[in-house]
């Protein structure tokens, strides 16, 4: 593929060192490139209309066709927010694919002189032809889906473009950054980033996962790439608002198309047979695309959380995929689903009786005709206080109460349900009967006759901003039942192996043998 090139030189109008290093190969092109020269001349108007960054990517694409390399590769774009020059490094030659060791050298050089707050945009799939398909490569700049990316590359004083990086090396980029920054990655989204306060003196690795559309529907892939570019723009805008210098990297885990199929399509496009923008898809690909579109539609139709406001400001947020209660009657559990009455489009649960302040928060959900009870309330009581051991405020879900017909059933949750005060609490399952996080107050409490189940549960009672949840503190501990079972099984196998080796080492071979030419060995039968 093409070499790493500096877009700054391209912006001034003079050839960059990366392009100058490619000049010998271009002055003496291979037979494959000589056969492509008419097509290249016909594409010149489109190349002139490209922005400098995407033009150099397309040059890298065209120069790579002469090499019959079948290794899959992805592009990598890097830029910084501050004006600090990147140290010169020998660019890879034309047709060379940047490997893991060479990529680590590039990253180390950039991080030694650049900001150590790294923003990594990691897309599921991406190939260099995505920029030619959707980047306005043929003069139609209004159709480009990368306006924010182009703006970031143009405004940066030290951009770096690696059009050809082996995808195993791109998979290892998180590990390389983690080793060089000596910090763990934080998987974020723009909403979570807006709640985070960064420090320029402390290195941070922020990872933003971006999707990619596959299949025969080009418009869906274009829309997804446009959405990814909007995410990049939102993140960069938040970083600019916080005035924190950063180093941004945009790459992917795998290529979106194989090199072989790309060369066939390019050859057809330059020869007038097939279009460069043609993507071949079969029935299975179309089915996968329909399934992906269905999942996106389902995700977009997720209902909003229950929100309680005090003085027109968001105070408490509650969301769950499922809320249900059950009561034991005549030896049988009768269940009632509260989800349709709590969440959904056009549903407004009654919250009278709710309250909140700086130290306590109570969310009261009022229902009618639940399991034969005319009046039924589900109450979440929370409190926060400063714990000197951790030097920070924590909030706890003190109790979950069921009030019905003058009777109150109380579950204690303060021992298991807690989170930092500025975070929300999230758990896949909150129940009082299966891996219980809620327990009855006493053995005589009416709660012993009830079961409560909250599926995909999330709640926040303090420091709610903008009507959205803060970063979620998950309930899953390090030693889950699956991990414990695996450790016990591994320990048992190690013990069996140790015993077997011990038995083998205790074996003794014979030290005396019968010689047929000598006298026979006599073994006395008596002492």
Coordinates of C-alpha atoms in Angstrom, one line a residue:
X1 CA 0.0 0.0 0.0
X2 CA 1.0 3.6 0.1
X3 CA 3.3 5.2 2.6
X4 CA 2.6 7.2 5.6
X5 CA 2.3 10.8 4.4
X6 CA 2.0 14.1 6.1
X7 CA -1.1 16.0 5.2
X8 CA 0.4 19.3 6.2
X9 CA 2.7 19.3 3.2
X10 CA -0.2 18.5 1.0
X11 CA -2.1 21.4 2.4
X12 CA 0.7 23.9 1.5
X13 CA 0.7 22.6 -2.1
X14 CA 4.2 21.0 -2.1
X15 CA 4.8 17.3 -2.1
X16 CA 5.3 15.8 1.3
X17 CA 8.3 13.6 2.2
X18 CA 6.1 10.5 2.0
X19 CA 5.2 11.3 -1.6
X20 CA 8.8 12.2 -2.5
X21 CA 9.8 8.8 -1.3
X22 CA 7.3 7.2 -3.7
X23 CA 8.6 9.1 -6.7
X24 CA 11.2 6.4 -7.9
X25 CA 8.4 3.8 -7.9
X26 CA 6.1 6.1 -9.8
X27 CA 8.9 7.2 -12.3
X28 CA 9.5 3.5 -13.1
X29 CA 6.0 2.0 -12.7
X30 CA 5.4 -1.7 -13.0
X31 CA 3.6 -3.1 -16.0
X32 CA 0.4 -3.2 -14.1
X33 CA 0.5 0.5 -13.4
X34 CA 1.4 1.3 -17.0
X35 CA -1.7 -0.5 -18.1
X36 CA -3.8 1.6 -15.7
X37 CA -2.4 5.0 -16.9
X38 CA -5.4 5.8 -19.2
X39 CA -7.8 5.2 -16.4
X40 CA -5.8 7.3 -14.0
X41 CA -5.8 10.2 -16.4
X42 CA -9.6 9.9 -16.7
X43 CA -9.9 10.1 -12.9
X44 CA -7.8 13.2 -12.6
X45 CA -10.7 15.7 -12.3
X46 CA -12.1 13.7 -9.4
X47 CA -8.7 13.6 -7.7
X48 CA -8.3 17.4 -8.0
X49 CA -11.7 17.9 -6.3
X50 CA -10.7 15.8 -3.3
X51 CA -9.5 17.3 -0.1
X52 CA -5.8 16.8 0.5
X53 CA -6.2 14.0 3.1
X54 CA -8.6 11.9 1.0
X55 CA -6.6 12.6 -2.2
X56 CA -3.5 11.1 -0.6
X57 CA -5.5 8.1 0.6
X58 CA -6.8 7.5 -3.0
X59 CA -3.2 7.9 -4.3
X60 CA -2.2 5.1 -1.9
X61 CA -5.1 3.0 -3.1
X62 CA -4.1 3.3 -6.8
X63 CA -0.4 2.7 -6.2
X64 CA -1.1 -0.5 -4.2
X65 CA -2.9 -2.3 -7.1
X66 CA 0.4 -3.1 -8.8
X67 CA 1.5 -5.3 -5.9
X68 CA -0.1 -8.8 -5.7
X69 CA -0.3 -8.8 -2.0
X70 CA -3.3 -10.7 -0.7
X71 CA -2.8 -9.7 3.0
X72 CA -5.8 -7.8 4.3
X73 CA -5.1 -4.2 5.5
X74 CA -6.9 -1.2 7.0
X75 CA -6.1 2.5 7.0
X76 CA -5.1 4.4 10.1
X77 CA -5.4 8.2 10.5
X78 CA -3.8 10.1 13.4
X79 CA -3.8 13.8 14.3
X80 CA -3.2 16.0 17.3
X81 CA -5.0 19.1 18.6
X82 CA -1.8 21.0 19.4
X83 CA 0.7 22.4 17.0
X84 CA 3.7 20.2 17.7
X85 CA 5.7 18.6 14.9
X86 CA 6.0 14.8 14.7
X87 CA 9.6 13.6 14.4
X88 CA 10.5 12.5 11.0
X89 CA 10.5 8.8 10.4
X90 CA 11.4 6.9 7.2
X91 CA 8.1 6.3 5.5
X92 CA 7.4 2.8 4.2
X93 CA 8.0 2.2 0.6
X94 CA 5.2 1.9 -2.0
X95 CA 3.4 -1.4 -1.6
X96 CA 4.7 -1.9 1.9
X97 CA 2.2 -2.8 4.6
X98 CA 2.8 -1.4 8.1
X99 CA 3.2 -4.2 10.6
X100 CA 2.7 -4.3 14.3
X101 CA 6.3 -3.5 15.3
X102 CA 6.5 -0.5 12.8
X103 CA 3.1 0.8 14.0
X104 CA 4.3 0.7 17.6
X105 CA 7.3 2.8 16.5
X106 CA 5.0 5.4 15.0
X107 CA 2.8 5.6 18.0
X108 CA 5.7 5.8 20.4
X109 CA 7.2 8.7 18.4
X110 CA 3.9 10.6 18.4
X111 CA 3.2 10.1 22.1
X112 CA 6.7 11.1 23.1
X113 CA 6.1 14.7 21.7
X114 CA 2.3 14.9 21.5
X115 CA -0.6 15.0 24.0
X116 CA -1.0 11.8 26.1
X117 CA -4.8 12.1 26.2
X118 CA -5.6 9.6 23.4
X119 CA -9.0 9.4 21.7
X120 CA -9.3 6.1 19.7
X121 CA -12.1 5.8 17.2
X122 CA -12.2 2.0 16.6
X123 CA -14.6 1.0 13.8
X124 CA -15.7 -2.5 13.3
X125 CA -14.7 -2.6 9.6
X126 CA -13.0 -0.1 7.3
X127 CA -11.0 -0.2 4.1
X128 CA -9.4 2.5 2.1
X129 CA -12.0 2.3 -0.7
X130 CA -14.6 3.5 1.8
X131 CA -13.1 7.0 1.4
X132 CA -13.3 6.8 -2.4
X133 CA -16.9 5.5 -2.3
X134 CA -18.3 7.9 0.3
X135 CA -15.8 10.7 0.5
X136 CA -16.8 12.7 -2.6
X137 CA -14.0 11.2 -4.7
X138 CA -15.5 12.3 -8.1
X139 CA -16.2 16.0 -7.6
X140 CA -19.4 15.6 -5.7
X141 CA -18.1 17.0 -2.4
X142 CA -21.6 17.7 -1.1
X143 CA -22.0 13.9 -0.9
X144 CA -19.0 13.3 1.3
X145 CA -19.8 11.6 4.6
X146 CA -16.6 12.7 6.3
X147 CA -16.9 16.5 6.8
X148 CA -15.8 16.4 10.5
X149 CA -12.9 14.0 9.8
X150 CA -11.7 16.2 6.9
X151 CA -12.0 19.3 9.1
X152 CA -10.0 17.7 11.9
X153 CA -7.2 16.6 9.5
X154 CA -7.1 20.0 7.8
X155 CA -6.9 21.9 11.0
X156 CA -4.3 19.7 12.6
X157 CA -0.6 20.7 12.2
X158 CA 0.7 17.2 12.4
X159 CA -1.6 14.6 10.8
X160 CA -0.3 11.2 9.9
X161 CA -2.0 8.9 7.4
X162 CA -1.1 5.2 7.1
X163 CA -3.2 3.9 4.2
X164 CA -2.0 0.2 4.7
X165 CA -1.8 -1.3 8.1
X166 CA -2.1 -5.0 8.6
X167 CA -5.3 -5.7 10.5
X168 CA -3.6 -7.8 13.2
X169 CA -1.6 -4.7 13.9
X170 CA -4.7 -2.6 14.1
X171 CA -6.2 -5.1 16.5
X172 CA -3.2 -4.7 18.8
X173 CA -3.4 -0.9 18.8
X174 CA -5.3 -0.8 22.1
X175 CA -2.7 -2.9 23.8
X176 CA 0.2 -0.9 22.4
X177 CA -1.4 2.4 23.6
X178 CA -2.2 0.9 27.0
X179 CA 1.5 -0.1 27.4
X180 CA 2.9 3.2 26.3
X181 CA 0.4 5.3 28.3
X182 CA 0.5 2.9 31.3
X183 CA -3.3 3.2 31.8
X184 CA -6.3 1.1 31.1
X185 CA -8.8 1.9 28.3
X186 CA -12.1 3.5 29.0
X187 CA -14.9 2.6 26.6
X188 CA -17.0 5.7 26.2
X189 CA -19.8 7.4 24.3
X190 CA -20.3 11.2 23.7
X191 CA -22.9 11.4 26.5
X192 CA -20.5 9.8 29.0
X193 CA -17.6 11.9 27.9
X194 CA -19.5 15.1 28.6
X195 CA -19.8 14.0 32.2
X196 CA -16.1 13.2 32.5
X197 CA -13.5 15.8 33.5
X198 CA -10.1 15.1 32.0
X199 CA -6.7 16.3 33.2
X200 CA -4.0 17.3 30.7
X201 CA -1.2 16.1 33.0
X202 CA -2.7 12.6 33.5
X203 CA -2.7 10.2 30.5
X204 CA -6.0 8.8 29.4
X205 CA -7.1 6.3 26.8
X206 CA -10.7 6.8 25.6
X207 CA -12.1 4.2 23.2
X208 CA -15.1 4.9 21.1
X209 CA -16.5 1.8 19.2
X210 CA -18.1 2.6 15.8
X211 CA -20.3 0.3 13.8
X212 CA -20.1 -0.5 10.1
X213 CA -22.8 -1.6 7.7
X214 CA -22.4 -4.6 5.4
X215 CA -24.4 -6.1 2.6
X216 CA -25.7 -5.0 -0.7
X217 CA -27.5 -1.8 0.5
X218 CA -24.9 1.0 -0.1
X219 CA -27.2 3.6 1.3
X220 CA -27.3 1.9 4.7
X221 CA -23.5 1.8 4.9
X222 CA -23.3 5.4 3.8
X223 CA -25.7 6.4 6.5
X224 CA -23.8 4.5 9.2
X225 CA -20.5 6.1 8.1
X226 CA -22.1 9.5 8.2
X227 CA -23.3 8.7 11.7
X228 CA -19.8 7.7 12.7
X229 CA -18.5 11.0 11.4
X230 CA -21.1 12.8 13.5
X231 CA -19.9 10.9 16.6
X232 CA -16.3 12.0 15.8
X233 CA -17.4 15.6 15.5
X234 CA -19.3 15.4 18.8
X235 CA -16.3 13.9 20.6
X236 CA -13.9 16.5 19.2
X237 CA -16.2 19.3 20.1
X238 CA -16.4 18.1 23.7
X239 CA -12.7 17.8 23.9
X240 CA -12.3 21.3 22.5
X241 CA -14.8 22.6 25.1
X242 CA -12.8 21.1 28.0
X243 CA -9.6 22.7 26.5
X244 CA -7.7 19.4 26.9
X245 CA -5.0 18.7 24.3
X246 CA -5.5 15.3 22.7
X247 CA -4.1 12.8 20.2
X248 CA -6.9 11.2 18.0
X249 CA -6.6 7.9 16.1
X250 CA -9.2 6.6 13.6
X251 CA -8.8 3.0 12.4
X252 CA -10.7 -0.4 12.4
X253 CA -10.4 -4.0 13.5
X254 CA -10.9 -5.6 10.1
X255 CA -11.1 -4.5 6.4
X256 CA -14.5 -4.0 5.0
X257 CA -13.5 -5.6 1.6
X258 CA -10.8 -8.0 0.5
X259 CA -7.9 -6.7 -1.5
X260 CA -8.6 -9.2 -4.3
X261 CA -12.2 -8.1 -4.8
X262 CA -11.0 -4.4 -4.7
X263 CA -8.5 -5.0 -7.5
X264 CA -11.1 -6.7 -9.7
X265 CA -13.5 -3.8 -9.2
X266 CA -10.8 -1.2 -9.9
X267 CA -9.7 -2.9 -13.0
X268 CA -13.3 -3.1 -14.3
X269 CA -13.9 0.6 -13.4
X270 CA -10.7 1.8 -15.2
X271 CA -11.5 -0.5 -18.2
X272 CA -15.1 0.8 -18.5
X273 CA -16.6 -2.5 -17.6
X274 CA -17.6 -2.5 -13.9
X275 CA -18.1 0.5 -11.7
X276 CA -15.8 1.2 -8.8
X277 CA -18.7 1.9 -6.6
X278 CA -20.2 -1.5 -7.3
X279 CA -20.3 -3.9 -4.4
X280 CA -21.2 -7.5 -4.9
X281 CA -23.6 -8.9 -2.3
X282 CA -25.4 -12.2 -2.2
X283 CA -28.6 -13.4 -0.6
X284 CA -26.9 -14.2 2.8
X285 CA -25.4 -10.7 2.9
X286 CA -28.8 -9.1 2.2
X287 CA -30.4 -11.2 5.0
X288 CA -27.7 -10.1 7.4
X289 CA -28.3 -6.5 6.4
X290 CA -32.0 -6.8 7.0
X291 CA -31.4 -8.4 10.4
X292 CA -29.0 -5.5 11.3
X293 CA -31.5 -2.9 10.2
X294 CA -34.2 -4.6 12.4
X295 CA -31.9 -4.5 15.4
X296 CA -31.2 -0.8 14.8
X297 CA -34.9 -0.1 14.6
X298 CA -35.5 -2.0 17.8
X299 CA -32.8 -0.1 19.5
X300 CA -34.1 3.2 18.3
X301 CA -37.5 2.3 19.8
X302 CA -36.2 1.8 23.3
X303 CA -38.5 3.7 25.8
X304 CA -37.3 6.6 27.9
X305 CA -36.6 6.2 31.6
X306 CA -38.9 7.3 34.3
X307 CA -37.9 10.8 35.3
X308 CA -38.8 12.7 38.5
X309 CA -38.2 16.4 38.5
X310 CA -37.9 18.7 41.5
X311 CA -38.2 22.5 40.7
X312 CA -38.1 21.7 36.9
X313 CA -34.7 19.9 37.3
X314 CA -34.2 16.2 36.8
X315 CA -33.7 14.5 40.2
X316 CA -34.3 10.8 39.9
X317 CA -34.0 8.4 36.9
X318 CA -35.2 4.8 36.7
X319 CA -35.1 2.4 33.8
X320 CA -35.6 -1.3 33.5
X321 CA -36.3 -3.8 30.7
X322 CA -38.8 -5.5 33.0
X323 CA -40.5 -4.9 36.3
X324 CA -42.5 -7.6 37.8
X325 CA -43.9 -8.6 41.3
X326 CA -45.3 -12.0 42.5
X327 CA -47.2 -13.0 45.5
X328 CA -47.6 -16.5 47.1
X329 CA -51.2 -17.6 47.3
X330 CA -52.4 -21.1 48.0
X331 CA -48.9 -22.5 47.4
X332 CA -48.7 -20.8 43.9
X333 CA -46.9 -17.7 42.8
X334 CA -49.1 -15.2 41.0
X335 CA -47.1 -12.7 38.9
X336 CA -48.0 -9.2 37.6
X337 CA -45.9 -7.4 35.0
X338 CA -45.6 -3.7 35.9
X339 CA -43.5 -2.8 32.8
X340 CA -46.4 -1.7 30.5
X341 CA -47.7 0.6 33.2
X342 CA -44.3 2.1 33.8
X343 CA -42.5 2.5 30.5
X344 CA -43.4 3.0 26.9
X345 CA -44.5 5.6 24.4
X346 CA -47.4 7.7 25.8
X347 CA -47.1 6.1 29.3
X348 CA -46.9 8.6 32.2
X349 CA -46.6 6.8 35.6
X350 CA -48.0 8.5 38.6
X351 CA -45.1 9.7 40.8
X352 CA -46.9 11.6 43.6
X353 CA -45.2 11.1 46.9
X354 CA -41.7 11.2 45.4
X355 CA -39.1 13.6 46.8
X356 CA -35.4 14.3 46.6
X357 CA -32.8 16.5 48.1
X358 CA -29.0 16.5 48.5
X359 CA -28.9 13.5 50.9
X360 CA -32.1 11.5 50.3
X361 CA -34.3 10.5 47.4
X362 CA -37.5 8.6 47.2
X363 CA -39.2 7.5 44.0
X364 CA -42.8 6.3 44.4
X365 CA -44.5 4.5 41.5
X366 CA -48.3 4.4 42.0
X367 CA -50.4 1.6 40.4
X368 CA -54.0 0.4 40.6
X369 CA -55.5 -3.1 40.5
X370 CA -52.3 -5.1 41.0
X371 CA -52.8 -8.7 42.0
X372 CA -56.2 -7.9 43.4
X373 CA -55.0 -4.8 45.4
X374 CA -56.8 -1.6 44.5
X375 CA -53.9 0.6 45.6
X376 CA -50.3 -0.5 45.0
X377 CA -47.1 1.4 45.4
X378 CA -43.5 0.5 44.5
X379 CA -41.1 2.7 46.5
X380 CA -37.3 3.1 46.0
X381 CA -35.6 4.8 48.9
X382 CA -32.0 6.1 48.4
X383 CA -29.5 8.0 50.4
X384 CA -25.9 9.3 50.0
X385 CA -23.2 10.2 52.4
X386 CA -19.4 10.6 52.6
X387 CA -17.3 7.6 53.4
X388 CA -14.0 8.6 54.8
X389 CA -12.2 5.4 53.8
X390 CA -12.7 6.2 50.1
X391 CA -12.9 10.0 50.5
X392 CA -15.9 10.2 48.3
X393 CA -19.7 10.2 48.4
X394 CA -21.6 7.0 47.7
X395 CA -25.3 6.4 47.4
X396 CA -27.1 3.3 48.4
X397 CA -30.5 1.9 47.6
X398 CA -31.6 1.6 51.2
X399 CA -34.9 -0.2 50.6
X400 CA -37.5 -1.3 48.1
X401 CA -41.0 -1.1 49.6
X402 CA -44.3 -2.5 48.5
X403 CA -47.3 -0.7 49.9
X404 CA -50.8 -2.2 49.3
X405 CA -54.0 -1.9 51.2
X406 CA -52.3 -0.4 54.3
X407 CA -49.7 -3.1 54.4
X408 CA -46.0 -2.5 53.8
X409 CA -43.4 -5.1 52.7
X410 CA -39.8 -3.9 52.9
X411 CA -36.7 -5.3 51.2
X412 CA -33.2 -4.2 52.3
X413 CA -30.8 -3.4 49.5
X414 CA -28.2 -1.2 51.1
X415 CA -25.7 -4.2 51.5
X416 CA -25.5 -5.0 47.8
X417 CA -26.8 -2.1 45.8
X418 CA -24.5 1.0 45.9
X419 CA -22.5 3.2 43.6
X420 CA -20.5 6.4 43.7
X421 CA -22.8 9.4 44.1
X422 CA -21.9 10.9 40.7
X423 CA -22.6 7.5 38.9
X424 CA -25.7 5.5 38.3
X425 CA -26.2 1.9 39.4
X426 CA -26.9 -0.8 36.8
X427 CA -27.4 -4.5 37.1
X428 CA -28.7 -7.1 34.7
X429 CA -30.9 -8.7 37.3
X430 CA -32.1 -7.5 40.7
X431 CA -34.3 -9.9 42.6
X432 CA -34.9 -11.3 46.1
X433 CA -35.0 -15.0 45.2
X434 CA -32.4 -15.8 42.5
X435 CA -28.9 -14.6 43.5
X436 CA -30.8 -12.1 45.7
X437 CA -29.6 -8.5 46.0
X438 CA -32.8 -7.6 48.0
X439 CA -33.6 -9.3 51.3
X440 CA -36.6 -9.0 53.6
X441 CA -36.2 -6.8 56.7
X442 CA -37.0 -9.7 59.0
X443 CA -38.4 -13.2 59.0
X444 CA -41.9 -11.9 60.0
X445 CA -42.0 -9.1 57.3
X446 CA -44.8 -9.5 54.7
X447 CA -41.9 -9.3 52.1
X448 CA -41.4 -13.0 52.6
X449 CA -44.6 -13.6 50.7
X450 CA -43.5 -11.5 47.7
X451 CA -41.0 -11.8 44.9
X452 CA -39.7 -8.7 43.0
X453 CA -37.7 -9.0 39.8
X454 CA -36.1 -6.1 37.9
X455 CA -34.5 -7.0 34.6
X456 CA -31.7 -4.8 33.1
X457 CA -32.2 -2.4 36.0
X458 CA -30.6 1.1 36.2
X459 CA -31.3 3.8 38.7
X460 CA -29.8 7.2 39.7
X461 CA -31.0 9.4 42.5
X462 CA -28.4 12.1 42.8
X463 CA -26.4 14.5 40.5
X464 CA -28.6 13.9 37.5
X465 CA -27.7 16.2 34.6
X466 CA -29.6 16.8 31.4
X467 CA -32.1 14.1 32.1
X468 CA -29.6 11.4 31.2
X469 CA -27.9 8.6 33.2
X470 CA -24.3 9.2 34.3
X471 CA -21.7 6.5 33.9
X472 CA -23.1 3.2 35.1
X473 CA -21.5 1.3 38.0
X474 CA -22.2 -2.4 37.2
X475 CA -23.1 -4.9 39.9
X476 CA -21.2 -7.8 38.4
X477 CA -18.3 -8.7 40.6
X478 CA -14.9 -10.1 39.6
X479 CA -15.6 -13.6 40.8
X480 CA -18.9 -14.6 39.1
X481 CA -20.3 -18.1 39.5
X482 CA -18.9 -19.0 36.1
X483 CA -15.4 -17.9 37.1
X484 CA -15.5 -19.7 40.4
X485 CA -16.6 -22.9 38.6
X486 CA -13.8 -22.6 36.1
X487 CA -11.2 -22.0 38.9
X488 CA -12.5 -25.0 40.9
X489 CA -12.4 -27.3 37.8
X490 CA -8.9 -26.1 36.9
X491 CA -7.7 -26.8 40.5
X492 CA -9.2 -30.3 40.4
X493 CA -7.4 -31.0 37.1
X494 CA -4.1 -29.7 38.5
X495 CA -4.5 -32.0 41.5
X496 CA -5.2 -35.0 39.3
X497 CA -2.2 -34.2 37.1
X498 CA 0.1 -33.7 40.2
X499 CA -1.0 -37.1 41.6
X500 CA -0.4 -38.8 38.3
X501 CA 3.1 -37.4 38.0
X502 CA 3.9 -38.4 41.6
X503 CA 2.8 -42.0 40.8
X504 CA 4.9 -42.1 37.7
X505 CA 8.0 -40.8 39.5
X506 CA 7.6 -43.5 42.1
X507 CA 7.9 -46.4 39.6
X508 CA 11.0 -48.6 40.1
X509 CA 12.6 -50.7 37.3
X510 CA 14.1 -54.2 37.8
X511 CA 17.7 -54.2 38.9
X512 CA 18.4 -58.0 38.5
X513 CA 17.9 -60.1 35.4
X514 CA 18.2 -63.9 34.8
X515 CA 21.3 -64.8 32.6
X516 CA 20.6 -68.0 30.5
X517 CA 24.3 -68.8 30.4
X518 CA 24.9 -68.6 34.1
X519 CA 23.5 -70.4 37.1
X520 CA 19.8 -69.8 37.7
X521 CA 18.7 -67.4 40.3
X522 CA 17.5 -69.2 43.4
X523 CA 14.9 -67.5 45.5
X524 CA 14.6 -69.2 48.9
X525 CA 11.0 -69.7 50.0
X526 CA 11.9 -69.8 53.7
X527 CA 14.2 -67.6 55.8

